[in-house]
Amino acid sequence: MTKYVTAHFDANDVLEYATDSILVTDCDLDAPGPKIIYVNQSFEKMTGWSRAEILGKSPRVLQGEKTDHHIFDNMRETLAAGEVWEGQTINYRKDSSEFMMEWSISTVLDHFGKATCYVAVQRDISRRVETENKLVQARYEAAEANRKRINLARYFSPQTAEHLSEHDNPLGQMRRQNVAVLFIDIQGSTTIAEKLDPERVVAILQSFYTRMAKVIFSYSGSIEHFAGDSLLAIFGMPEAGNKDAVNALKCSYDMVKELDRWNEKRITQGREKIVADISVHYGEVVLGDIGVRESMSFTVIGDTVNTTSRLQELCRKFDKRVLVSEDILRQAEFEGLKSWRNYYCDEGTHKVRGREEAISVYGGIDPE
């Protein structure tokens, strides 16, 4: 038969050597508050108050400027109902240093059910709260980084977006830089909008943006902005490369091919073709982040951007799907593609709207 050995112990010793801080007060909750009638060694270690110093004082001696006194609003009612009251807030040690304390207070009753004292079990949870706050901050930062990455992914290739999301000021300060600029615009979008429901128009534009963005990103381009039925792409941003002009020209041709594939699908579905005009130019722009700290966006401005947009307006005049400037061809030759002029025909020198100086224009040979 198994023998059970009953240990004999003094309840006072159990309280004295408990690892949690134990504080016992009388039952007078009215101001200036209950008086402390017992504390254990863990209380002395946690607060810096010795037993001789703290006995007879109110637990409010532990409170201070940052203590949230609202947590005590329901304490009297909770204890009166015979329930355990729990709370946590900033308290202060004897040396006035702060710590986050969590405690549970229970009512001790005599044989007649009358309250004789309150026993508070207290814990310093500063480290735990700090860890929790760091975790919350880490989650916030991760969510913020993901939001920035998703936002950047609207304008940059996945690889570039990933790189830029790691920087607080990804596009840098406003600066002058040579870039290749590509502008594409859907022909007759107003007529299309008049024939279709708004939801269908939005669906067409969304498909157009998605298809064109995929081509742009494949050539390390970035999207400066979407505007209705048009799109402005930049090659050489945020940093200039050694194939910016070449990439822009190749991108223009692959855009045409992608539009052809899309239209083949649309025609088999009995839908109208989508025709777009494309222009490509090269030159100096001013670019970088602009706005306020809470809302920054990258911007590209300058005559090069305006000229690219105006050049696109000449596509219908020359019945060309792609028009490029001599500047972009010259830069492409500098970058190593000497044969690119073989794919364009000289359309002469022309003035474009908003620009005094004429520009040499070349039409892309229709791939069809």
XYZ file of C-alpha atoms in Angstrom:
368
model
C 0.000 0.000 0.000
C 1.257 3.409 -0.906
C 1.920 5.722 1.996
C 1.101 9.384 1.704
C 3.235 11.797 3.652
C 1.551 15.048 4.618
C 3.929 18.007 4.747
C 3.584 20.385 7.625
C 4.087 24.029 6.731
C 3.308 27.493 7.947
C 1.038 29.466 5.616
C 3.027 32.602 6.426
C 6.165 30.936 5.042
C 4.371 30.143 1.794
C 3.450 33.796 1.339
C 6.901 34.977 2.370
C 8.773 32.912 -0.199
C 6.288 33.147 -3.066
C 7.919 34.274 -6.302
C 5.063 36.715 -6.996
C 4.770 39.895 -4.997
C 2.138 39.579 -2.282
C 0.543 42.638 -0.686
C -2.222 42.504 1.946
C -4.310 45.504 2.963
C -7.182 46.218 5.307
C -10.661 46.695 3.843
C -10.942 50.488 3.995
C -11.152 51.509 0.338
C -12.097 55.119 1.045
C -9.485 57.857 0.665
C -6.667 57.954 1.504
C -7.033 54.255 0.739
C -6.486 50.949 2.508
C -3.425 50.467 4.700
C -0.810 47.870 3.876
C -0.581 45.278 6.621
C 1.739 42.762 4.952
C 4.187 42.451 2.053
C 6.503 39.581 1.196
C 10.120 39.550 0.062
C 9.175 39.556 -3.624
C 7.292 42.813 -3.088
C 10.377 44.376 -1.518
C 12.514 43.200 -4.439
C 10.057 44.419 -7.076
C 9.345 47.871 -5.616
C 12.470 48.769 -3.653
C 10.340 49.471 -0.586
C 11.310 47.602 2.573
C 8.629 46.096 4.751
C 9.397 48.503 7.551
C 8.991 51.473 5.228
C 5.774 50.388 3.492
C 3.641 48.965 6.313
C 0.843 51.344 7.258
C 1.028 53.198 3.935
C -1.547 53.088 1.160
C -0.775 51.085 -2.016
C -1.292 54.416 -3.768
C 2.299 55.207 -2.866
C 3.147 53.047 -5.881
C 1.087 55.195 -8.240
C 2.255 58.239 -10.177
C 1.832 60.507 -13.172
C 1.420 57.765 -15.776
C -0.756 55.457 -13.694
C -4.083 54.875 -15.404
C -6.507 55.485 -12.547
C -9.537 54.605 -14.678
C -8.758 50.913 -14.281
C -9.751 51.195 -10.629
C -13.264 52.485 -11.409
C -14.921 49.072 -11.025
C -12.641 47.679 -8.341
C -14.912 48.391 -5.356
C -17.979 46.812 -7.037
C -16.018 43.770 -8.204
C -14.590 43.042 -4.767
C -17.946 43.674 -3.072
C -19.485 41.028 -5.340
C -16.929 38.516 -4.124
C -15.123 38.406 -7.466
C -11.439 38.723 -8.249
C -10.435 42.138 -9.556
C -7.650 42.264 -12.154
C -5.825 45.115 -13.814
C -2.541 46.408 -15.142
C -0.992 49.833 -15.457
C 2.228 51.741 -14.887
C 3.381 51.852 -11.271
C 6.480 53.332 -9.656
C 9.267 51.915 -7.527
C 10.673 53.715 -4.524
C 13.364 55.289 -6.727
C 10.575 56.679 -8.997
C 11.448 54.366 -11.893
C 8.482 53.084 -13.871
C 7.388 49.512 -14.382
C 4.267 47.869 -15.753
C 2.439 45.996 -13.022
C -0.279 43.406 -13.338
C -2.183 42.277 -10.301
C -5.139 40.274 -9.040
C -6.947 41.255 -5.833
C -9.105 38.856 -3.840
C -11.223 39.357 -0.730
C -10.487 37.251 2.369
C -13.655 36.470 4.346
C -14.068 35.353 7.946
C -16.339 32.512 9.079
C -19.298 34.865 9.001
C -18.678 35.945 5.393
C -17.370 39.354 6.368
C -14.379 40.818 4.521
C -11.287 40.935 6.694
C -8.598 41.982 4.208
C -7.614 42.115 0.552
C -4.792 40.048 -0.905
C -3.086 41.387 -4.031
C -0.850 39.153 -6.136
C 1.408 41.435 -8.190
C 3.759 40.882 -11.124
C 6.220 43.094 -12.961
C 5.225 42.519 -16.613
C 7.376 45.263 -18.122
C 9.434 42.846 -20.191
C 6.365 41.023 -21.438
C 4.648 44.275 -22.451
C 7.818 45.451 -24.169
C 7.973 42.203 -26.122
C 4.311 42.476 -27.064
C 4.799 46.077 -28.197
C 7.781 45.058 -30.294
C 5.712 42.310 -31.849
C 2.893 44.741 -32.634
C 5.414 47.195 -34.098
C 7.024 44.426 -36.139
C 3.632 43.410 -37.501
C 2.832 47.017 -38.332
C 6.158 47.515 -40.060
C 5.702 44.288 -41.994
C 2.207 45.350 -43.057
C 3.483 48.820 -43.977
C 6.353 47.333 -45.974
C 3.908 45.050 -47.743
C 1.611 47.998 -48.476
C 4.518 49.962 -49.929
C 5.619 46.954 -51.933
C 2.116 46.474 -53.325
C 1.870 50.178 -54.139
C 5.259 50.165 -55.865
C 4.270 47.034 -57.778
C 1.656 49.117 -59.557
C 4.437 51.104 -61.219
C 7.574 48.939 -61.189
C 8.613 45.422 -62.054
C 8.483 42.973 -59.102
C 12.280 42.982 -58.747
C 12.501 46.776 -58.769
C 9.536 47.138 -56.405
C 11.172 44.742 -53.942
C 14.374 46.772 -54.019
C 12.640 50.129 -53.673
C 10.408 48.985 -50.806
C 13.512 48.624 -48.630
C 14.226 52.357 -48.806
C 12.436 55.206 -47.011
C 12.925 57.527 -49.973
C 13.052 55.003 -52.832
C 13.158 57.429 -55.743
C 15.471 59.931 -54.134
C 15.430 63.700 -54.261
C 14.232 65.634 -57.274
C 16.973 65.585 -59.927
C 17.670 65.939 -63.660
C 18.266 62.752 -65.589
C 18.141 61.413 -69.149
C 15.452 58.791 -69.663
C 13.509 57.116 -72.443
C 9.816 58.018 -72.398
C 7.012 55.956 -73.946
C 3.435 57.115 -74.315
C 0.529 54.903 -75.393
C -3.049 56.013 -75.920
C -6.166 54.112 -77.032
C -7.745 55.469 -80.209
C -11.415 56.377 -80.079
C -11.860 55.685 -76.407
C -14.671 58.227 -76.205
C -16.610 56.389 -78.895
C -16.022 53.086 -77.119
C -17.273 54.568 -73.848
C -20.445 55.813 -75.539
C -21.286 52.354 -76.870
C -20.683 50.340 -73.698
C -21.807 50.325 -70.078
C -19.380 52.036 -67.663
C -18.539 48.700 -66.037
C -17.528 47.256 -69.394
C -15.395 50.293 -70.205
C -13.569 49.930 -66.894
C -12.989 46.231 -67.594
C -11.449 47.063 -70.993
C -9.171 49.693 -69.495
C -8.121 47.346 -66.713
C -7.227 44.650 -69.207
C -5.357 47.206 -71.324
C -3.345 48.455 -68.330
C -2.544 44.930 -67.151
C -1.319 43.773 -70.559
C 0.762 46.881 -71.223
C 2.251 46.953 -67.716
C 3.424 43.355 -68.139
C 5.313 44.298 -71.316
C 6.772 47.454 -69.743
C 8.032 45.591 -66.679
C 9.613 42.903 -68.876
C 11.915 45.625 -70.262
C 12.766 47.124 -66.856
C 10.455 50.064 -67.438
C 8.323 51.833 -64.854
C 4.905 53.415 -65.127
C 4.842 57.112 -64.311
C 1.060 57.286 -64.384
C -2.191 55.902 -65.722
C -4.517 58.544 -67.125
C -7.875 57.430 -68.413
C -7.141 55.620 -71.668
C -3.408 56.361 -71.753
C -0.240 55.288 -70.022
C 3.166 56.936 -69.592
C 6.200 54.699 -69.110
C 9.771 55.600 -68.200
C 12.939 53.625 -68.922
C 15.890 54.636 -66.776
C 14.107 55.261 -63.494
C 14.885 55.216 -60.624
C 18.401 54.698 -61.972
C 19.676 55.119 -65.516
C 20.705 51.939 -67.298
C 22.855 51.193 -70.309
C 19.929 49.945 -72.441
C 17.146 52.400 -71.639
C 16.527 53.559 -75.223
C 16.822 50.040 -76.613
C 14.425 48.707 -74.003
C 11.897 51.437 -74.773
C 11.972 50.709 -78.509
C 11.708 46.954 -77.995
C 8.876 47.538 -75.555
C 6.923 49.566 -78.145
C 7.046 46.694 -80.613
C 6.087 44.084 -78.050
C 3.182 46.310 -77.032
C 1.939 46.191 -80.614
C 2.275 42.411 -80.632
C 0.433 42.125 -77.308
C -2.378 44.321 -78.644
C -2.591 42.092 -81.732
C -2.930 38.987 -79.569
C -5.584 40.684 -77.470
C -7.516 41.777 -80.544
C -7.443 38.274 -82.026
C -9.157 37.094 -78.887
C -11.624 39.983 -78.923
C -12.553 39.424 -82.549
C -13.307 35.725 -81.941
C -15.639 36.924 -79.170
C -17.377 39.319 -81.538
C -15.945 42.415 -79.878
C -14.439 45.575 -81.305
C -10.689 45.890 -81.856
C -8.654 48.070 -79.529
C -6.219 50.283 -81.437
C -3.548 52.281 -79.630
C -0.957 54.840 -80.734
C 2.556 54.674 -79.317
C 5.321 57.289 -79.231
C 8.871 57.033 -77.896
C 11.345 59.836 -77.168
C 14.584 60.338 -75.238
C 15.901 63.304 -73.278
C 16.331 65.064 -69.978
C 13.573 65.164 -67.384
C 13.180 66.236 -63.776
C 12.161 63.303 -61.584
C 11.926 62.181 -57.975
C 9.596 61.995 -55.008
C 7.231 64.893 -54.564
C 4.551 65.587 -51.967
C 4.445 65.505 -48.179
C 5.780 62.824 -45.864
C 2.370 61.249 -45.403
C 1.709 61.091 -49.139
C 4.679 60.883 -51.480
C 4.569 59.953 -55.146
C 7.129 59.898 -57.896
C 6.838 62.435 -60.679
C 8.519 62.950 -64.036
C 8.209 66.355 -65.688
C 9.874 68.307 -68.468
C 9.859 69.006 -72.194
C 10.802 65.400 -72.976
C 7.580 64.134 -71.410
C 5.451 66.765 -73.164
C 7.122 66.090 -76.524
C 6.498 62.348 -76.216
C 2.811 62.985 -75.587
C 2.535 65.397 -78.552
C 4.463 63.005 -80.802
C 1.845 60.350 -80.160
C -0.801 62.705 -81.579
C 0.914 62.462 -85.004
C 0.420 58.693 -85.273
C -2.900 59.054 -87.066
C -1.514 61.693 -89.450
C 1.133 59.276 -90.697
C -1.041 56.184 -90.194
C 1.611 54.616 -87.974
C 1.100 52.617 -84.834
C 4.516 53.681 -83.503
C 6.283 57.020 -83.911
C 9.711 57.714 -82.482
C 12.067 60.651 -82.366
C 15.551 60.848 -83.822
C 16.791 61.367 -80.254
C 15.651 57.898 -79.169
C 17.158 56.266 -82.280
C 20.459 58.065 -81.817
C 20.594 56.947 -78.168
C 19.726 53.358 -79.165
C 22.611 53.409 -81.627
C 24.885 54.679 -78.870
C 23.715 51.762 -76.743
C 24.774 49.330 -79.444
C 21.773 48.654 -81.688
C 22.935 50.123 -85.004
C 20.297 48.265 -86.999
C 17.264 49.865 -85.370
C 16.994 52.539 -88.078
C 16.157 49.753 -90.553
C 12.806 49.321 -88.835
C 11.712 52.954 -89.158
C 10.925 55.237 -92.034
C 11.799 58.931 -92.029
C 8.628 61.021 -91.784
C 10.515 64.300 -91.891
C 10.788 67.154 -89.437
C 7.632 68.401 -87.805
C 6.503 70.756 -85.127
C 4.486 69.335 -82.292
C 1.945 71.171 -80.197
C 3.470 73.207 -77.376
C 7.025 73.048 -78.705
C 8.711 75.745 -80.804
C 11.567 73.603 -82.079
C 10.707 71.045 -84.770
C 11.461 67.390 -84.175
C 12.621 64.680 -86.575
C 9.971 61.977 -86.673
C 10.311 58.306 -87.676
C 7.454 55.903 -88.185
C 7.641 52.322 -87.115
C 6.982 49.866 -89.939
C 3.654 48.187 -89.307
C 4.447 44.600 -88.302
C 1.369 43.439 -90.173
